[in-house]
Short mmCIF file of C-alpha atoms and ligand atoms in Angstrom, two decimals:
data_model
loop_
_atom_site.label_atom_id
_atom_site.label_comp_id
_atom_site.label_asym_id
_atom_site.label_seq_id
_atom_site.Cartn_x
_atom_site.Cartn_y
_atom_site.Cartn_z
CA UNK A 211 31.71 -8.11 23.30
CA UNK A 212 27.72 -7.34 22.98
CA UNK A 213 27.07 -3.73 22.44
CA UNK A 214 24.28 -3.54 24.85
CA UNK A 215 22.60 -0.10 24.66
CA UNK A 216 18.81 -0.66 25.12
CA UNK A 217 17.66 2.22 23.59
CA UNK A 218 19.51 2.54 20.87
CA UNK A 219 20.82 0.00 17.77
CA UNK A 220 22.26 0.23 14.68
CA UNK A 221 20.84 -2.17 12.53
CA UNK A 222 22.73 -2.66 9.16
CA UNK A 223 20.26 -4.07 6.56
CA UNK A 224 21.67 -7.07 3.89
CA UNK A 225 19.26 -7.81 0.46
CA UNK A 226 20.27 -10.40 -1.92
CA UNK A 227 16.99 -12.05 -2.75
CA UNK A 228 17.48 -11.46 -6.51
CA UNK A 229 19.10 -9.15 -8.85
CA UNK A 230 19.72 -6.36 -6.59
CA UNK A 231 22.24 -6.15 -3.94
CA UNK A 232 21.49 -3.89 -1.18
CA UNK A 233 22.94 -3.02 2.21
CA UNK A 234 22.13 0.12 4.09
CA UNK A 235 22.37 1.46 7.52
CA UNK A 236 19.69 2.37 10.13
CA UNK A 237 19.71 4.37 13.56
CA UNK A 238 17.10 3.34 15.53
CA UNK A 239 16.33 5.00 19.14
CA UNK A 240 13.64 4.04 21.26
CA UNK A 241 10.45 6.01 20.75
CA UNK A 242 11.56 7.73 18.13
CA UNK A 243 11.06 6.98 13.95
CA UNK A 244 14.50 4.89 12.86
CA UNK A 245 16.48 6.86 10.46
CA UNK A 246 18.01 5.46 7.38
CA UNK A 247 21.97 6.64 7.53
CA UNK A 248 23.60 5.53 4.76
CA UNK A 249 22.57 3.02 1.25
CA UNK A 250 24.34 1.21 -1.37
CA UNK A 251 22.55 -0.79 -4.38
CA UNK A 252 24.27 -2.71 -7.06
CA UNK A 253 21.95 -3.82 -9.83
CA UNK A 254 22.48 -6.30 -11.50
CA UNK A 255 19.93 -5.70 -14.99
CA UNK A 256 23.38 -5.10 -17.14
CA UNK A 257 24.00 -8.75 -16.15
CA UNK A 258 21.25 -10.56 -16.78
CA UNK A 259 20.23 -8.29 -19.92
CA UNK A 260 21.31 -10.42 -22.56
CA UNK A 261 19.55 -13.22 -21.18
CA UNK A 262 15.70 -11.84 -21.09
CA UNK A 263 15.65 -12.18 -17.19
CA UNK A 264 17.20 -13.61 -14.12
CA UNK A 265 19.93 -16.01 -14.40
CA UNK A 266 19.86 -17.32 -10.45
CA UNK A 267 23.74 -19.02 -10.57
CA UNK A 268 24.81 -15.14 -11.91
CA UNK A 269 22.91 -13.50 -9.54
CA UNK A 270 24.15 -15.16 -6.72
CA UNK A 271 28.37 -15.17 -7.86
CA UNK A 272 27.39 -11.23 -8.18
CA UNK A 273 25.92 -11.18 -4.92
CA UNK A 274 29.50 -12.75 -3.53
CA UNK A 275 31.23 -10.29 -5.54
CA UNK A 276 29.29 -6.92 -4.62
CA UNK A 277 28.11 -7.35 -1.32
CA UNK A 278 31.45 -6.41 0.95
CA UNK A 279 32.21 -3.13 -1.38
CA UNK A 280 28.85 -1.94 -1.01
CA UNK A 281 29.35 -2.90 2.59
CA UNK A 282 32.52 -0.74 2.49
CA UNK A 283 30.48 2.33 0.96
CA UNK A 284 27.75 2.70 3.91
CA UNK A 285 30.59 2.16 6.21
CA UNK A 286 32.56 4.90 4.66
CA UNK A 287 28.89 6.95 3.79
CA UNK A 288 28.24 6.94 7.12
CA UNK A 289 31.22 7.61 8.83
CA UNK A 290 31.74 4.86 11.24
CA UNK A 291 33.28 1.55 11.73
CA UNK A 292 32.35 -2.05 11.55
CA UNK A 293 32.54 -2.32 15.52
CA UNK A 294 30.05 0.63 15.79
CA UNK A 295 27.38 -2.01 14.00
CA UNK A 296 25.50 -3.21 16.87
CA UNK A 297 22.69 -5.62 14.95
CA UNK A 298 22.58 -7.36 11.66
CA UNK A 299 19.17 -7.44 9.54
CA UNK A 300 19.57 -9.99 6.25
CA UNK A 301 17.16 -10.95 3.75
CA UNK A 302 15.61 -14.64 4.52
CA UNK A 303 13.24 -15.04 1.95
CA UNK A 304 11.10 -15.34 0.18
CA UNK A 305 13.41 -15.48 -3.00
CA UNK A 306 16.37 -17.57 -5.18
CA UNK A 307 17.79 -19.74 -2.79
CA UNK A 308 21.62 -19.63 -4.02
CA UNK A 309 20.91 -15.85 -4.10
CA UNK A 310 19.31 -15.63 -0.37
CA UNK A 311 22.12 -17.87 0.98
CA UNK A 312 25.15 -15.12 -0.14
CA UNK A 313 23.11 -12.57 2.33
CA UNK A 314 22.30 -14.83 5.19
CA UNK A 315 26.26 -16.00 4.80
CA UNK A 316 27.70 -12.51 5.13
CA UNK A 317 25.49 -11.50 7.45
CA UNK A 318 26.13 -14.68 10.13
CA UNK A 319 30.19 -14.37 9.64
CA UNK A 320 29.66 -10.82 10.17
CA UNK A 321 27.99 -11.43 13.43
CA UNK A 322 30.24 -14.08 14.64
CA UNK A 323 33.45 -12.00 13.64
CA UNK A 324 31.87 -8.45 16.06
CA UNK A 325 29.90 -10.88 18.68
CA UNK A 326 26.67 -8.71 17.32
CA UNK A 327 22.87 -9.93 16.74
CA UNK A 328 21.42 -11.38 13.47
CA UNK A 329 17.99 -11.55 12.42
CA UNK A 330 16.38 -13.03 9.34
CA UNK A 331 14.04 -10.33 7.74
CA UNK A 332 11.51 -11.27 5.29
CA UNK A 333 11.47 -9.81 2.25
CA UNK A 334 7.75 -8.37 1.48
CA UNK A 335 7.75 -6.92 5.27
CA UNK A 336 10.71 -5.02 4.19
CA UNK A 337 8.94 -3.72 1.12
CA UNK A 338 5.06 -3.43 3.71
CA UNK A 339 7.29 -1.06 5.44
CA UNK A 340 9.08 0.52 3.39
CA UNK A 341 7.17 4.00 3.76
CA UNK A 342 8.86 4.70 7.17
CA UNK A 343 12.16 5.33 5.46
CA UNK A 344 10.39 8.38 3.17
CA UNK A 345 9.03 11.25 5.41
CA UNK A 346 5.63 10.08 5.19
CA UNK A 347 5.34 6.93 8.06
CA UNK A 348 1.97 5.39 8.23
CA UNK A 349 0.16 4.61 11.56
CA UNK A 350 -1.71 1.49 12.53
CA UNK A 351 -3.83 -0.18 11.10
CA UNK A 352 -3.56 0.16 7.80
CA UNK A 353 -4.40 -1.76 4.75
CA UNK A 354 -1.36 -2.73 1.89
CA UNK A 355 -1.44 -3.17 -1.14
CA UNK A 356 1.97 -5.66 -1.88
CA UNK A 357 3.05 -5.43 -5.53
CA UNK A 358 6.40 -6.61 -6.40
CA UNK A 359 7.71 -9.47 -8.84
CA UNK A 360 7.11 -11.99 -7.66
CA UNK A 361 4.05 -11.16 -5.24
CA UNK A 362 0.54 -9.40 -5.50
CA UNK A 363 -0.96 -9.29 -2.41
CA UNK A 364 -3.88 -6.89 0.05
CA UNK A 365 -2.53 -7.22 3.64
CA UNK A 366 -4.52 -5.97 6.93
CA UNK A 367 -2.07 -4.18 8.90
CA UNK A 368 -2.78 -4.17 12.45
CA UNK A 369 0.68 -3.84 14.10
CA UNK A 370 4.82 -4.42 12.56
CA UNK A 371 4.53 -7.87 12.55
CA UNK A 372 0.94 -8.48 12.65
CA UNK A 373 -0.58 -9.17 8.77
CA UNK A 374 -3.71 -10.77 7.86
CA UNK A 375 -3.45 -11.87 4.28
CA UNK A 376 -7.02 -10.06 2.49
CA UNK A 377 -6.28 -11.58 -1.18
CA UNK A 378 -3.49 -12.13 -3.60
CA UNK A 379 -3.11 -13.28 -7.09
CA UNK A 380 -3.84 -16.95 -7.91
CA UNK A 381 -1.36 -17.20 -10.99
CA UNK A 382 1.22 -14.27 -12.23
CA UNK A 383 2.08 -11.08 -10.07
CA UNK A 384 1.13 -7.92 -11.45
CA UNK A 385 5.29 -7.20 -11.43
CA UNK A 386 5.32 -10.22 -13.97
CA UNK A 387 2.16 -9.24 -16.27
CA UNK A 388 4.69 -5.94 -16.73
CA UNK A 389 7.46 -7.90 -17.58
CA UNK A 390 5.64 -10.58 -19.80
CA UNK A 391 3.73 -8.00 -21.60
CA UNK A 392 6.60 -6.19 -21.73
CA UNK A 393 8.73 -9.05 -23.49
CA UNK A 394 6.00 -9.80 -25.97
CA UNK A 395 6.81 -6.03 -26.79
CA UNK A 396 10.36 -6.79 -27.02
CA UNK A 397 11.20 -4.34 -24.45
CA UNK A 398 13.47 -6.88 -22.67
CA UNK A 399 14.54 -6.71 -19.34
CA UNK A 400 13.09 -5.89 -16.65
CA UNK A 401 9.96 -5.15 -18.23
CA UNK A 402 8.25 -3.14 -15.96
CA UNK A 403 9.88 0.36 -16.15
CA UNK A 404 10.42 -0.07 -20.13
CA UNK A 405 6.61 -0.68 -20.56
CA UNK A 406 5.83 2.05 -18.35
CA UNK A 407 7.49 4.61 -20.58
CA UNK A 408 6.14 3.21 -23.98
CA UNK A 409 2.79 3.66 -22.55
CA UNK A 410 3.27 7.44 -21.95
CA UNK A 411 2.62 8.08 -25.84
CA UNK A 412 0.06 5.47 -26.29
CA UNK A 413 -3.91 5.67 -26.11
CA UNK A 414 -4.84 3.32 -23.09
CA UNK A 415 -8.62 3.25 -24.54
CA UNK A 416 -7.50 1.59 -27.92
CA UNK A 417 -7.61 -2.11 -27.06
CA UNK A 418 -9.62 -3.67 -24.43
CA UNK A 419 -7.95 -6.25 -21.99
CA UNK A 420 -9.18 -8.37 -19.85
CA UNK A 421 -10.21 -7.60 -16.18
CA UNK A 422 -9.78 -11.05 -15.21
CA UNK A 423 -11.88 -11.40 -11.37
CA UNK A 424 -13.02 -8.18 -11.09
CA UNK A 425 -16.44 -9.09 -10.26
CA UNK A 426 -15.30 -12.08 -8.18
CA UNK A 427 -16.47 -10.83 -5.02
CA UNK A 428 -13.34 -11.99 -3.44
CA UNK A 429 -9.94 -9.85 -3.26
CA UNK A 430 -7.78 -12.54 -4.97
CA UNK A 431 -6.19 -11.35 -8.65
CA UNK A 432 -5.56 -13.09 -11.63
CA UNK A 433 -3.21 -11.30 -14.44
CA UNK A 434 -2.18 -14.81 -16.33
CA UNK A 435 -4.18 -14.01 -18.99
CA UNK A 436 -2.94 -10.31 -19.74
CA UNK A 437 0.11 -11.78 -21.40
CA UNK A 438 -2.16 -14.10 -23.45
CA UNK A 439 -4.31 -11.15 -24.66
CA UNK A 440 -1.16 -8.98 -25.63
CA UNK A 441 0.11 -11.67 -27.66
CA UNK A 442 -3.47 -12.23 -29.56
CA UNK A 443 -3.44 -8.38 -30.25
CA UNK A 444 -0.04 -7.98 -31.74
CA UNK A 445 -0.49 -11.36 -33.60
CA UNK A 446 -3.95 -9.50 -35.06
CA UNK A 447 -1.59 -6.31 -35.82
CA UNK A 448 0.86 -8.77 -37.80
CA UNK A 449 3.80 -7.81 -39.40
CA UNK A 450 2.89 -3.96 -40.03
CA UNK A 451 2.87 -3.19 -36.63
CA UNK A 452 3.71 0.52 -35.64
CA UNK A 453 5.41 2.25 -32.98
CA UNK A 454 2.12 4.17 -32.13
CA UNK A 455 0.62 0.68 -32.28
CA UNK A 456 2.76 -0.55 -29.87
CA UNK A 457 2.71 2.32 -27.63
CA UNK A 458 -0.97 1.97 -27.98
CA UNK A 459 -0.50 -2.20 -26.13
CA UNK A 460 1.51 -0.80 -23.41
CA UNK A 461 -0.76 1.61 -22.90
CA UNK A 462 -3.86 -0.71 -22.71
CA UNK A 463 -1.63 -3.25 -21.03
CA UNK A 464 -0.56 -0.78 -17.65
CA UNK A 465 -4.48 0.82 -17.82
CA UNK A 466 -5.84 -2.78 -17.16
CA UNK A 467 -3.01 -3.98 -14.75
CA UNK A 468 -3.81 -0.47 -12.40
CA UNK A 469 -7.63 -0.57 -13.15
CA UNK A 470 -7.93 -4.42 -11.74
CA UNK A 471 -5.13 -3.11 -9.05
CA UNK A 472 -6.89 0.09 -7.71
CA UNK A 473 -10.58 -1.21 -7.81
CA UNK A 474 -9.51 -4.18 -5.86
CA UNK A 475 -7.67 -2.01 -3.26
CA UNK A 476 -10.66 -0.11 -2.91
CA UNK A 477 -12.89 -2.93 -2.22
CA UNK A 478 -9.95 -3.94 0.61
CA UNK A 479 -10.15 -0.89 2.07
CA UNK A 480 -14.54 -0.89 2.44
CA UNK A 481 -14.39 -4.47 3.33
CA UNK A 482 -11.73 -3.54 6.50
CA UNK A 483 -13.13 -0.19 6.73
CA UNK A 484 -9.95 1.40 6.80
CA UNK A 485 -9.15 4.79 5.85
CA UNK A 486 -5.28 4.17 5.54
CA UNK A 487 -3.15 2.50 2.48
CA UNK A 488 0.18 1.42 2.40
CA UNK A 489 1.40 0.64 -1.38
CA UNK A 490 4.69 -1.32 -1.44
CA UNK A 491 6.92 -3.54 -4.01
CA UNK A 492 8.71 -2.62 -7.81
CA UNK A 493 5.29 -2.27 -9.40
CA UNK A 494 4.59 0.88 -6.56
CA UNK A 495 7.29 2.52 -8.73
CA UNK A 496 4.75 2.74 -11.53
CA UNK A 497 4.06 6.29 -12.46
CA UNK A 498 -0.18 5.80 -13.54
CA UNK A 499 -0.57 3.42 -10.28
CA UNK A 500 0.51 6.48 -8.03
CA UNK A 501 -0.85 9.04 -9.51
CA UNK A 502 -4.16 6.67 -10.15
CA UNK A 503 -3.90 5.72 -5.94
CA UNK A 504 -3.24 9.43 -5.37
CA UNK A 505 -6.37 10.59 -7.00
CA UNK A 506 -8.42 8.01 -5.41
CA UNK A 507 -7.35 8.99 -2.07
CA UNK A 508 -8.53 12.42 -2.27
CA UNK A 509 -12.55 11.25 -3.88
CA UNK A 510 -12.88 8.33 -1.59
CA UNK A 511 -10.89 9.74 1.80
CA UNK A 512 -8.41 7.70 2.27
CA UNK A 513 -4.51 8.27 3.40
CA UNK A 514 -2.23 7.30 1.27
CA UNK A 515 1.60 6.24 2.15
CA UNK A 516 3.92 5.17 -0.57
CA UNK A 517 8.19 4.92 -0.25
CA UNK A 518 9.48 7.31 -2.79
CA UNK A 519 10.18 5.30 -6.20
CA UNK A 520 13.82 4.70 -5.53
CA UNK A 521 12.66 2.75 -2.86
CA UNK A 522 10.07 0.98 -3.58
CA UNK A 523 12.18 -1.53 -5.75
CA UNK A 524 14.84 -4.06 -3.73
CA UNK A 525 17.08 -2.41 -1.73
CA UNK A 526 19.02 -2.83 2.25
CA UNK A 527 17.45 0.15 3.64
CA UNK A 528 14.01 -1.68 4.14
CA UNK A 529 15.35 -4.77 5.61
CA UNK A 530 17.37 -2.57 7.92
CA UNK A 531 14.06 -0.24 8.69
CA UNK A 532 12.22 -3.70 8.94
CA UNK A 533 14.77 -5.08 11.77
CA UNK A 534 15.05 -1.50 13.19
CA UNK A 535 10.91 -1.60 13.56
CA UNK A 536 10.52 -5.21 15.20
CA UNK A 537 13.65 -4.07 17.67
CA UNK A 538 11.59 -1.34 18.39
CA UNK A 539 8.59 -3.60 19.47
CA UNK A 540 10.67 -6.23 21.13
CA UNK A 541 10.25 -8.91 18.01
CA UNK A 542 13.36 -10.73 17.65
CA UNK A 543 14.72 -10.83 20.86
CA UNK A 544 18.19 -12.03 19.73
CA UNK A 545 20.87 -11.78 21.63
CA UNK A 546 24.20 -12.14 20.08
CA UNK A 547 25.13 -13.88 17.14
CA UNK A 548 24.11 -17.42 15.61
CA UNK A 549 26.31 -20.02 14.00
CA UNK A 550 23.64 -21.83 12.03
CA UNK A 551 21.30 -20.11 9.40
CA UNK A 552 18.79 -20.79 7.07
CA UNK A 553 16.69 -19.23 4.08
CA UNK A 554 13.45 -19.24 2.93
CA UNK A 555 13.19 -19.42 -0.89
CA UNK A 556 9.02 -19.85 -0.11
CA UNK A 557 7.71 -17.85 3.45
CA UNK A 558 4.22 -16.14 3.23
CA UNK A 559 4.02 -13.17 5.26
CA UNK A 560 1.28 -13.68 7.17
CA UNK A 561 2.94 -16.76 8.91
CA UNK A 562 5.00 -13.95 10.93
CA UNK A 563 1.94 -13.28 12.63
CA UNK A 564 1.84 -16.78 13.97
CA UNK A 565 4.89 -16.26 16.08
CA UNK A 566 7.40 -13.19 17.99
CA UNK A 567 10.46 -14.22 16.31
CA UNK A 568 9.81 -15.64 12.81
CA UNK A 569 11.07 -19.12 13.28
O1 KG4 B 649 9.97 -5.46 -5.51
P1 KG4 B 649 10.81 -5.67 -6.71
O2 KG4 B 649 11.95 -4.72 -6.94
O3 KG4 B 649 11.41 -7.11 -6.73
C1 KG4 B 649 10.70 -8.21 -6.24
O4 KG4 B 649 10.64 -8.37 -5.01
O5 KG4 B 649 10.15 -8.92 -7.10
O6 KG4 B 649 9.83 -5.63 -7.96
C2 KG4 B 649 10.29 -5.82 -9.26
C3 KG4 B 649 9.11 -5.70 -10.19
C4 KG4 B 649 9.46 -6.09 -11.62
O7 KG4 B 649 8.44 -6.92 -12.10
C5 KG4 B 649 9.49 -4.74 -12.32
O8 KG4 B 649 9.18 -4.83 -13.69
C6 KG4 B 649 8.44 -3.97 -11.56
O9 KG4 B 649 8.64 -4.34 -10.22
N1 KG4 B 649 8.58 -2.52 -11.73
C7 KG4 B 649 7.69 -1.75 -12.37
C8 KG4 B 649 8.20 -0.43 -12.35
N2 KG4 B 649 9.39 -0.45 -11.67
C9 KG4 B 649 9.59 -1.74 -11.30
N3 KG4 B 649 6.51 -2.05 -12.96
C10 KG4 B 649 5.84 -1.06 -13.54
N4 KG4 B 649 6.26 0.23 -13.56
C11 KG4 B 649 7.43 0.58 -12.99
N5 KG4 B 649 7.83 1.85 -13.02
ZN1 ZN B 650 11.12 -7.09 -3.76
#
């Protein structure tokens, strides 16, 4: 039977949409902030190490075998029973399809087997608002600044739901210049956080990347040609290459990925006039971004709202907050469960504008 309390749901959040396998739990009360409850993750980097990056079939058989134990943990984290789910939040997309399809699966037999609501969340909204689950939830409007692997993007906020796309980049994600550079460094997989730490010791003034767009006039990105310009250096440092030289890359590498990052954000937030910034995806993980962002905030007055690092990467408890924020606004009015499903391996996020329920 339908749980039908309106003022209160909890939402239990599914991600599959690539190597990380989240679910998580979310209380959500009416006019009041949702609270996460209870998270599981299961990465899957061990997996997919060997291989120098995502393997999609593997991701999605470890998606099949993960997601019902993790399911299990929040259930047992959290002290209640599957009955006492009233609403079930899944990733739709964008992402791998086979991967996307595990999540959407479990969540729709879930729903049919306890008669409950499911809603398709999309992925980047989980990361936009991702800040409400740290203690630090942005009002509206604000501008965000989307940086994940797959995605670089400067959203207007105006409402959940409501997202004006500002600029975005026209080849490689900023998440991916990490990871490239980061391969050509042979720091494997995922690049990203490797990279990060190598560039700790290394002098970010030594080599000079390109800036690609920076003077473009226009808030679009372009960070294909970062990867080409770290090969070209370490082919010029040959076979002699040291440790402080390759610190040195990394180093030059992140400074030019945050420099073209922060400047552009900047020009987002004159052009909107906003005085608020959301930073969201993997890449908001990054140690210099942060602390580059944080800094900024304070000379040029803005507000700054970023999840705490362990959750700015994949994970359920945004697609749960996600769900838990649109239920809050009357988006998705679902009621009860639904017997067909789909994915979205390709969605932009400012198509969920276009519509209540994100058809
Ligand atoms: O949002 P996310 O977990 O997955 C996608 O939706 O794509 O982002 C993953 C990306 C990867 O490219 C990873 O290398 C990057 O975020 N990333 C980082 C850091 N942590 C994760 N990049 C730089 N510094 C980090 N600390
Ligand atoms: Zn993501």
């Amino acid at each position: 039977m339908l749980r039908s309390d309106p003022q209160r749901v909890r939402v239990l959040g599914i991600e599959s949409s690539c190597d990380e396998t989240g679910v998580a739990l979310v209380d959500a009360r009416a006019g009041r902030k949702p609270e996460l409850v209870a998270q599981a993750l299961h990465s899957q980097v061990e997996l997919h190490r060997e291989y120098g990056g995502v393997v999609p079939e593997l991701a999605s058989r470890d998606h099949i075998a993960r997601v019902l134990p993790l399911l299990n943990e929040v259930l047992a984290q959290a002290g209640i029973n599957l009955g006492d789910i009233d609403r079930i939040a899944y990733t739709r997309g964008p992402g791998l399809a086979g991967a996307l399809l595990v999540g959407a699966g479990v969540a729709c037999a879930l729903g049919a087997s306890l008669d409950r609501s499911v809603v398709g969340i999309h992925h980047l909204e989980g990361h936009l608002l991702s800040p409400f689950l740290g203690d630090d939830a942005p009002e509206f409007p604000f501008v965000a600044l989307l940086v994940s692997g797959g995605h670089t993007q400067l959203m207007e906020v105006s409402a959940v739901g409501q997202y004006v796309l500002l600029g975005e980049s026209i080849d490689d994600a900023a998440g991916e210049a990490f990871d490239k550079s980061a391969k050509l460094l042979g720091l494997g997989y995922p690049g990203g956080p490797a990279l990060s730490v190598l560039a700790e010791r290394g002098d970010a003034g030594r080599f000079a990347l390109p800036r690609p767009l920076l003077h473009s006039g226009d808030l679009n990105f372009s960070f294909a040609g970062l990867k080409t310009a770290v090969m070209t250096t370490l082919v010029r440092l040959g076979t002699s290459v040291t440790q402080q030289d390759r610190a040195d890359v990394a180093a030059s590498a992140q400074a030019a990925i945050v420099d073209v990052l922060t400047r552009k954000t900047l020009a987002a937030l004159r052009r909107t006039q906003s005085d608020r910034l959301v930073v969201a995806g993997g890449v908001a993980a990054n140690r210099l971004l942060r602390k580059t962002l944080a800094d900024l905030s304070t000379t040029h007055r803005f507000i700054l709202h970023v999840a705490p690092p362990a959750l700015c990467t994949d994970n359920g408890a945004m697609i749960a907050m996600a769900s838990a924020l649109r239920w809050q606004r009357g988006l998705d009015a679902v009621d009860g469960p639904t017997l067909m499903f789909d994915v979205r391996p390709r969605w932009s996020l400012a198509a969920l504008s276009q519509c209540l329920a994100p058809l």
